[in-house]
Short mmCIF file of C-alpha atoms in Angstrom, two decimals:
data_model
loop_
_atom_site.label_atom_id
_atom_site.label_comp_id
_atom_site.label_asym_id
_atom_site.label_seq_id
_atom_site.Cartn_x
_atom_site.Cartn_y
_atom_site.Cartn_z
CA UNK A 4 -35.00 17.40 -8.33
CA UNK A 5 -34.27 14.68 -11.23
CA UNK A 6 -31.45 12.40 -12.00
CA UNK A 7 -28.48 14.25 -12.94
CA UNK A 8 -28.41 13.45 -16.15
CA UNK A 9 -24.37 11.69 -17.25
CA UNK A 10 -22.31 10.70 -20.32
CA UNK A 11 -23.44 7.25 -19.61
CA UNK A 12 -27.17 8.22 -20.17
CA UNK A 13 -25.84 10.00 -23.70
CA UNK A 14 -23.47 6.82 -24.73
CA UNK A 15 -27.27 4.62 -23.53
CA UNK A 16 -29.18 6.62 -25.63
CA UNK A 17 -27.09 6.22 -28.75
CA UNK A 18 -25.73 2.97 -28.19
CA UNK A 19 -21.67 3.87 -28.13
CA UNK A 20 -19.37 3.80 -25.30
CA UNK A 21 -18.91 6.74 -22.80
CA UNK A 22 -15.59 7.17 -24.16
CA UNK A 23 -17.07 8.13 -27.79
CA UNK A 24 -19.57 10.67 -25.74
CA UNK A 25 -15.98 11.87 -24.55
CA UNK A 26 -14.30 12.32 -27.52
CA UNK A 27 -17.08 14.01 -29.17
CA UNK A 28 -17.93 16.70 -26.44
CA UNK A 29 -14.73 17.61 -26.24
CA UNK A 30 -13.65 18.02 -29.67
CA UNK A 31 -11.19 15.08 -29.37
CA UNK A 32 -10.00 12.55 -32.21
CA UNK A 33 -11.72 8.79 -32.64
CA UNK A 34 -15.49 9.52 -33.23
CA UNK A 35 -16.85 10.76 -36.67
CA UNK A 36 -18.13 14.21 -37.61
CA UNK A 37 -21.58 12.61 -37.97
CA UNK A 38 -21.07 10.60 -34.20
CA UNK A 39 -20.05 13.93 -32.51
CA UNK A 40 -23.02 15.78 -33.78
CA UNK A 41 -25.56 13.51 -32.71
CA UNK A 42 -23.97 13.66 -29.45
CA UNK A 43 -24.14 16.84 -29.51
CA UNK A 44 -27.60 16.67 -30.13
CA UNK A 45 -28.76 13.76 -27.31
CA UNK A 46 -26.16 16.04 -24.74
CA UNK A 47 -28.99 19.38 -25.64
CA UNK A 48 -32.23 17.43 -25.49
CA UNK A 49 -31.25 15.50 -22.32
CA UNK A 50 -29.73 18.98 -20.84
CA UNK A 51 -26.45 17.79 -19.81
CA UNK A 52 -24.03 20.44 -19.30
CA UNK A 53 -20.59 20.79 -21.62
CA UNK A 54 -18.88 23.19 -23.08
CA UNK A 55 -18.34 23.27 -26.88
CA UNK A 56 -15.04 22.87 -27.64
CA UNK A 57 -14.93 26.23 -29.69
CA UNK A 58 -15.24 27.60 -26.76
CA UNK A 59 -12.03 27.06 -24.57
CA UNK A 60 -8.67 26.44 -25.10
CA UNK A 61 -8.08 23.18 -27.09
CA UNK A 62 -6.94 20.02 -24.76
CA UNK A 63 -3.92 19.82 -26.25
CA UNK A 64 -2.33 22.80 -26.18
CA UNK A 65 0.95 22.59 -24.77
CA UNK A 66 0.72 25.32 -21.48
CA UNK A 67 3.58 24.21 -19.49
CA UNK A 68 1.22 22.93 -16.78
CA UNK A 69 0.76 19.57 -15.46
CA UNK A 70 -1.94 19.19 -12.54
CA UNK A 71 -1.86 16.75 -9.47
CA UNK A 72 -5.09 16.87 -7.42
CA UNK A 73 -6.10 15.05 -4.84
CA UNK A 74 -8.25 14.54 -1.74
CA UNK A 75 -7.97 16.21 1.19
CA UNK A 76 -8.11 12.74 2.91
CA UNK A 77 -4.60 11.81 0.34
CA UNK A 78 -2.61 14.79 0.81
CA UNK A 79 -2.39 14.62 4.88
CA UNK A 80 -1.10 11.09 4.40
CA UNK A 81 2.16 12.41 3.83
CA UNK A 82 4.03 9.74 4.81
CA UNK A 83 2.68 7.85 2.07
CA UNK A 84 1.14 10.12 -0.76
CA UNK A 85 3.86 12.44 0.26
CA UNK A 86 6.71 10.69 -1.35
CA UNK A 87 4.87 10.02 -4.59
CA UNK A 88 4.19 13.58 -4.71
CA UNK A 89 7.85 14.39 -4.33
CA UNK A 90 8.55 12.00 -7.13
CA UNK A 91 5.80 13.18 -9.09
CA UNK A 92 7.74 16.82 -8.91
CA UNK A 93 10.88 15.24 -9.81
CA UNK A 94 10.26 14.13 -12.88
CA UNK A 95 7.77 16.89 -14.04
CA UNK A 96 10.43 19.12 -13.30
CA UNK A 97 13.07 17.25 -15.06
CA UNK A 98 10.59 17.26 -18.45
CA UNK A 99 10.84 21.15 -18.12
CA UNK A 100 7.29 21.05 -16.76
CA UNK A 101 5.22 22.96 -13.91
CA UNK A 102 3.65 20.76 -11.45
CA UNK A 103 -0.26 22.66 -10.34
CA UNK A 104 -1.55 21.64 -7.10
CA UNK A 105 -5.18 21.21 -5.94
CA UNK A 106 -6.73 19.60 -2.93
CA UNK A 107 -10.17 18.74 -3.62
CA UNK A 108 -12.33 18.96 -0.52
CA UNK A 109 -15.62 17.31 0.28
CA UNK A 110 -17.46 19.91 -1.08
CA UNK A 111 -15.96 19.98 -4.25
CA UNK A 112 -16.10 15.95 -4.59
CA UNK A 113 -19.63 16.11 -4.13
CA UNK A 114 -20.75 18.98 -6.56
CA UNK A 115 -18.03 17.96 -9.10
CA UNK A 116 -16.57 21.76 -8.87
CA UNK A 117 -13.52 20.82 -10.99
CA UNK A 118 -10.31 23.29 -10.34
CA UNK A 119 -10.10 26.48 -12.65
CA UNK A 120 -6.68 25.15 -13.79
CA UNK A 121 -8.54 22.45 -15.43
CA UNK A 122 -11.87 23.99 -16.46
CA UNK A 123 -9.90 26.34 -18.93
CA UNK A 124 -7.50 23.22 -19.61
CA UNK A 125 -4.59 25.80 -18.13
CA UNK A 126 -2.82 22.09 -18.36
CA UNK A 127 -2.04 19.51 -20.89
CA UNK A 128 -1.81 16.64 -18.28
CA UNK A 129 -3.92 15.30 -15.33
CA UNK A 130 -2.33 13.20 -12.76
CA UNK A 131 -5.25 12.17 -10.15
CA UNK A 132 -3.30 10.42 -6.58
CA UNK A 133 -5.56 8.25 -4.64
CA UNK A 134 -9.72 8.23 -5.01
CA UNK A 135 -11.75 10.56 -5.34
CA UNK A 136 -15.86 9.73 -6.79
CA UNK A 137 -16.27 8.42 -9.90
CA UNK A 138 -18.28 11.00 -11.41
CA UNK A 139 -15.75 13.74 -10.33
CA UNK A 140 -13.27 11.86 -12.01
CA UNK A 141 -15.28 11.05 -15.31
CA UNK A 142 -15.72 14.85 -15.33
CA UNK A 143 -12.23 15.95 -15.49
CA UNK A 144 -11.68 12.74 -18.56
CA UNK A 145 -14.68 14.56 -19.89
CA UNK A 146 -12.16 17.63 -19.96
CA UNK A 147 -10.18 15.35 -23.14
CA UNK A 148 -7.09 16.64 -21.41
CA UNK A 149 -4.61 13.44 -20.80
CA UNK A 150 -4.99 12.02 -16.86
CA UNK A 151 -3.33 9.05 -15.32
CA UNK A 152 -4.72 7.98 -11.88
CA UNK A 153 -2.23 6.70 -9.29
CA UNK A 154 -3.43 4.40 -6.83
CA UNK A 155 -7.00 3.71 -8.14
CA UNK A 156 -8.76 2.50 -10.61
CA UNK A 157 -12.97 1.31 -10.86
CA UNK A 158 -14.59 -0.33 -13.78
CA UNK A 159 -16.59 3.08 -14.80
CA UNK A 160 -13.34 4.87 -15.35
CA UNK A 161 -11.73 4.74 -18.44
CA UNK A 162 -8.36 5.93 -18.07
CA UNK A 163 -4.35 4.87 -17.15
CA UNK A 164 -3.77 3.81 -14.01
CA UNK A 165 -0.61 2.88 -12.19
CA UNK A 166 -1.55 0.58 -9.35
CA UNK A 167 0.38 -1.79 -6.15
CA UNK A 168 -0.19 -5.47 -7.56
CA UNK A 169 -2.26 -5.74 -4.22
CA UNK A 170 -3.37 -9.46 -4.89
CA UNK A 171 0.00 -10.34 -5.32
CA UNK A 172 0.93 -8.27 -2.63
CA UNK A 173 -1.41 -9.94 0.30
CA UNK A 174 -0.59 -13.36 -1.47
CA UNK A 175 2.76 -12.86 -0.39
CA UNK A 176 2.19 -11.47 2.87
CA UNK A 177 -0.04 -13.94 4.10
CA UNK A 178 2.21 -16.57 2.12
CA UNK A 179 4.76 -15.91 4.69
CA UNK A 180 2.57 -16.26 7.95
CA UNK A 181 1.42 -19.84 6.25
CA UNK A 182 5.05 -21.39 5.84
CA UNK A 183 5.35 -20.01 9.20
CA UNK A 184 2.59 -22.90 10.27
CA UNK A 185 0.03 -20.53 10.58
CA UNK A 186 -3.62 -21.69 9.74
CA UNK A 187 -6.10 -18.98 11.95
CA UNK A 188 -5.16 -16.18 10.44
CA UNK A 189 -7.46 -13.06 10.39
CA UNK A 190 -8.14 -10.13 7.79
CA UNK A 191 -8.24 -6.67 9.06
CA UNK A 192 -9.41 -3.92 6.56
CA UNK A 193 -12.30 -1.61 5.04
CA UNK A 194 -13.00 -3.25 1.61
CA UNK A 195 -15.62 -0.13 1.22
CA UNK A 196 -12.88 1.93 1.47
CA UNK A 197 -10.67 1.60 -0.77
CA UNK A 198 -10.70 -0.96 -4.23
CA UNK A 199 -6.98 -2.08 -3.34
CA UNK A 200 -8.61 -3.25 0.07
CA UNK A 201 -10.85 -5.37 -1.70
CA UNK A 202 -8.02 -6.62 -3.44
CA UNK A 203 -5.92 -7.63 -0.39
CA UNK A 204 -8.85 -9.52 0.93
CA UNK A 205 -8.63 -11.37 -2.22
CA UNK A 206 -4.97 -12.31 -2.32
CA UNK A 207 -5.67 -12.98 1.25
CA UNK A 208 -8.28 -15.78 0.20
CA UNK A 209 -6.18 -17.28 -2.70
CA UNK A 210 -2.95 -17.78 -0.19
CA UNK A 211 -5.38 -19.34 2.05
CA UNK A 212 -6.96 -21.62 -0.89
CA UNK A 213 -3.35 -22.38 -2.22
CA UNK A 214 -2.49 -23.59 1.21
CA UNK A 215 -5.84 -25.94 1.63
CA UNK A 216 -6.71 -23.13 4.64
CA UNK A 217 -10.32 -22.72 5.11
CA UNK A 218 -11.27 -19.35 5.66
CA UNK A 219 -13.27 -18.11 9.32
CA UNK A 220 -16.12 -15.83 8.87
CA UNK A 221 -15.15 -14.86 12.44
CA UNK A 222 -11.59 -13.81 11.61
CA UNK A 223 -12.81 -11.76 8.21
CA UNK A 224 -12.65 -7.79 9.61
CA UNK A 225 -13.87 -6.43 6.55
CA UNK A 226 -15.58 -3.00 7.56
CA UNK A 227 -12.50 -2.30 10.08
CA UNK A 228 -11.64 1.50 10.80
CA UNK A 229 -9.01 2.63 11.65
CA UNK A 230 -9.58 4.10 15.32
CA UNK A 231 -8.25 1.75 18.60
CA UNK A 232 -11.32 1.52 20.06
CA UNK A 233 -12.54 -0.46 17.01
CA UNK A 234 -10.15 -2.87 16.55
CA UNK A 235 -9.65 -3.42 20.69
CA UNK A 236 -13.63 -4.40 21.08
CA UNK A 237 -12.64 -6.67 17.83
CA UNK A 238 -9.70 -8.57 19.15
CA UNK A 239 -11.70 -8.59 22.43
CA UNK A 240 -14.78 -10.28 20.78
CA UNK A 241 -13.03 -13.03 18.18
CA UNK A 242 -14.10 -16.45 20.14
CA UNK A 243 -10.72 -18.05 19.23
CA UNK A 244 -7.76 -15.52 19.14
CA UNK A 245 -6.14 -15.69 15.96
CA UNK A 246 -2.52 -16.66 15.78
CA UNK A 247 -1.52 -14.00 12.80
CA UNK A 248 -3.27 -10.87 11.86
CA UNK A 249 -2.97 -9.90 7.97
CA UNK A 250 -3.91 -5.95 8.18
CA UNK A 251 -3.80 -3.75 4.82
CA UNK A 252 -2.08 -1.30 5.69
CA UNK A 253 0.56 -0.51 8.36
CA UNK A 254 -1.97 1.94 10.81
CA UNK A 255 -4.27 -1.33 11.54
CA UNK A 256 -1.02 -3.38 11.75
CA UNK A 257 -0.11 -0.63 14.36
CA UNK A 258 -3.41 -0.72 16.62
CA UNK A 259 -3.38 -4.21 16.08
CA UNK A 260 -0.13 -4.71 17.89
CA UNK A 261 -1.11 -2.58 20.86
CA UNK A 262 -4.82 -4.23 21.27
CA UNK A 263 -2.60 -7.62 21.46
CA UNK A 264 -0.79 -5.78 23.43
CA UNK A 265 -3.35 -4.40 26.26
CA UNK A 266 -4.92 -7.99 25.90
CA UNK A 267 -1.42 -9.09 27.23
CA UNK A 268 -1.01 -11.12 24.12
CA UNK A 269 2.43 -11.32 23.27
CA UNK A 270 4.07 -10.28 19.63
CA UNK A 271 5.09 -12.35 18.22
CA UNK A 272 5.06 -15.36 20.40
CA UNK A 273 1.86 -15.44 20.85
CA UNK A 274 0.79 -13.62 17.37
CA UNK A 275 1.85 -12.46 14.49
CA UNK A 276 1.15 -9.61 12.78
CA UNK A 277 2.04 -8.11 8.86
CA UNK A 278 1.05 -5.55 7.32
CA UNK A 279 0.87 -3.45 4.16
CA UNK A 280 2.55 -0.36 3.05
CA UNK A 281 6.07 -0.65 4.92
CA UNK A 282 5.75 3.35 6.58
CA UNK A 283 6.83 5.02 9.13
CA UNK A 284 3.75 3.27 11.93
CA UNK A 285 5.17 -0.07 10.90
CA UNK A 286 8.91 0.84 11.51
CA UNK A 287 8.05 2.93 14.85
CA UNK A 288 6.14 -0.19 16.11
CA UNK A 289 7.42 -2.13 18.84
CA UNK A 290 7.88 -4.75 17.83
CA UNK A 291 8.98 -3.73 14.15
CA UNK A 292 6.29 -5.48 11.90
CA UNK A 293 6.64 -7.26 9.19
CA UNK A 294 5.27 -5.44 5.90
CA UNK A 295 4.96 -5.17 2.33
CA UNK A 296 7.10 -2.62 0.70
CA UNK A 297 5.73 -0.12 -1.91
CA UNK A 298 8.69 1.49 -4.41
CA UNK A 299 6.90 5.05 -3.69
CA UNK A 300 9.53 6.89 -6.05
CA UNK A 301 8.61 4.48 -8.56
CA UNK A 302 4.94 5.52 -8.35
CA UNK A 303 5.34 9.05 -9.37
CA UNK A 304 8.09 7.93 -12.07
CA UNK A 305 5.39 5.27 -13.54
CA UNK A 306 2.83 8.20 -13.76
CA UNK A 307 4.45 10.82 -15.20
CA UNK A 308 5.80 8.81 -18.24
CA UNK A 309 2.38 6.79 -18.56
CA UNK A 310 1.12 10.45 -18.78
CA UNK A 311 3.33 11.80 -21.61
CA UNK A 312 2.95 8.96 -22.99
CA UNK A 313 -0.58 9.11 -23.32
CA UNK A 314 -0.09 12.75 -24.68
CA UNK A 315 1.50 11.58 -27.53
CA UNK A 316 -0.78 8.13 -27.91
CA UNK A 317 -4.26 9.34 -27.26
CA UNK A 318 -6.17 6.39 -29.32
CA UNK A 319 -4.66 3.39 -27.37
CA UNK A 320 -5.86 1.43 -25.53
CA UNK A 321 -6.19 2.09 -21.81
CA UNK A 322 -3.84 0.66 -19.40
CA UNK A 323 -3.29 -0.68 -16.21
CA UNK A 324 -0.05 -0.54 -14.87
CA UNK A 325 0.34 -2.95 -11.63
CA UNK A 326 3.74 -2.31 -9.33
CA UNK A 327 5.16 -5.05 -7.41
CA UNK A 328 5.13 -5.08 -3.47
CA UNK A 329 8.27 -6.65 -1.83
CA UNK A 330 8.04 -8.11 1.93
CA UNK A 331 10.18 -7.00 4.52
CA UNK A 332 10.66 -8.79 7.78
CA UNK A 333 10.28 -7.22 10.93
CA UNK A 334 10.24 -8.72 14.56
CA UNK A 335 6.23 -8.53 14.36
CA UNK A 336 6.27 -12.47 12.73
CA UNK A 337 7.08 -16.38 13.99
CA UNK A 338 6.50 -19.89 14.26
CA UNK A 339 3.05 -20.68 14.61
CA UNK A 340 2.73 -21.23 18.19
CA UNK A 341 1.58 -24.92 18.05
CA UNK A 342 4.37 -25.26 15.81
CA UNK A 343 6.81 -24.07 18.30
CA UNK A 344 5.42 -25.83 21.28
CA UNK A 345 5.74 -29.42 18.76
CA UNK A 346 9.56 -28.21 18.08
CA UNK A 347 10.29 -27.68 21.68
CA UNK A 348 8.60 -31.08 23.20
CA UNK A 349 10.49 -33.97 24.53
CA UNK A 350 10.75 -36.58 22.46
#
């Protein structure tokens, strides 16, 4: 079977940006008449599938509708997703708007089976929560219907995106476990996983640069999951235990605590530990660790006007709208311990 052929190969062959391909296959505004046929043209000969927009309802017409979807994966974290969902309803509902639901399984992700809400643009505005692949989501843009993505964003997607500053964010956090005389600290996350991962690990580095810190290969966990086993046989393995843990979000800071824990390393006299995300696994911890707290409400407030907004402003500029993260202290963070065994010397 060939290469599936994309709007990239179309924008290649003509020498404009997959956002012109875009607008012209789906009868949007910002190419010219002559641009949009000879896309039309490359789309035929290449044999990429699209729908003339003669033939559906136009993108903007104004049904009432506006469509969240989602991975599976996204919608059972309900303690985090969960709340920008509710927000997401709130203010939908207070624009006199219906809010359309889909959960886009594995299946669907992989074949790019868009929902039928969307397909027949049933909706004038797409709100897209968490990550789902790149060419699904270049599909539904391809749709010219307005969409906002909360919570990612990728450098092939051209679209609004409303975003945890999560440099800043793991600056701060590992900011805190440096005044705190830390200088072994490790990094626990998937950077595969997730782009805002990646994006810890590199606030993590700059706090450690800032602070004339070397970083230790042996402390980076950079493909960690998220399973006990896993992070045990890692906390078993480091030569050197670590006296903080920076993990990027609060169900590694969780395991985290109880593989210190079953390796009778105390928290946090012995270690600290902060996380990311300030949920429910960080407050039920024991101790309570220390974490960086995401404005959830204002996630799903942030997308919903960056989406009518876009309704009304379809040739700007994309944006990129970044949220701060604010730390909150738990019991989960100290004095390094050399710094407390200095303190408590006799002089």
């Amino acid at each position: 079977m060939g290469k599936r052929v994309t709007m990239q190969d179309i924008a290649d062959r003509l020498n404009i940006t997959k956002n012109s391909v875009s607008q012209a296959l789906t009868g949007k505004p910002g190419v010219s008449e002559h641009t949009r046929k000879e896309v039309y043209k490359v789309a035929d000969e290449l044999g990429y599938s699209y729908t003339p927009k003669t033939h559906s309802r136009q993108p903007d017409t104004k049904t009432g509708n506006i469509a969240l979807i989602a991975s599976d994966f996204a919608f059972s974290m309900k303690s985090f997703f969960g709340e920008i969902f509710l927000s997401v309803e709130e203010e939908v509902q207070k624009r006199n708007k219906s809010l359309l639901l889909q959960s886009v399984n594995k299946h669907a992700n992989e074949n790019l089976t868009l929902p039928s809400f969307i397909e027949d643009h049933s909706v004038e505005g797409i709100l897209i929560l968490s990550h789902l692949n790149n060419d699904y989501i270049n599909k539904v843009l391809a749709t010219g219907i307005p969409t906002v993505l909360i919570d990612h964003h990728h450098p092939a997607i051209q679209a609004d995106s409303i975003l945890t500053n999560n440099r800043f964010g793991a600056y701060t956090a590992v900011q805190h476990l440096l005044e705190l005389g830390h200088k072994n600290i490790a990094y626990v996350g998937n950077i595969n996983f997730s782009p805002s991962y990646q994006e810890r690990l590199e606030g993590y580095l700059l706090a450690l640069k800032d602070y004339g810190v070397e970083p230790k290969e042996e402390y980076l966990f950079t493909n960690a999951l998220e399973e006990d086993e896993v992070i045990n046989n890692f906390i078993r393995q480091v030569p050197v235990q670590p006296t903080a843990w920076f993990c990027v979000n609060d169900g590694l800071g969780y395991l985290v605590n109880s593989g210190l824990k079953l390796y009778g390393v105390n928290v946090p006299t012995e270690a600290s530990i902060c996380s990311f995300d300030n949920g429910q696994l960080s407050k039920l911890s024991s101790p309570r660790i220390t974490s960086m707290d995401i404005d959830l409400k204002l996630f799903g407030r942030k997308a919903v006007e960056k989406l009518f907004w876009r309704a009304e402003n379809c040739n700007e500029p994309f944006q990129e709208t970044l949220l701060p993260a604010k730390l909150v202290e738990g019991e989960s963070t100290n004095i390094a311990p050399e710094i407390k065994r200095k303190s408590e010397s006799p002089r």
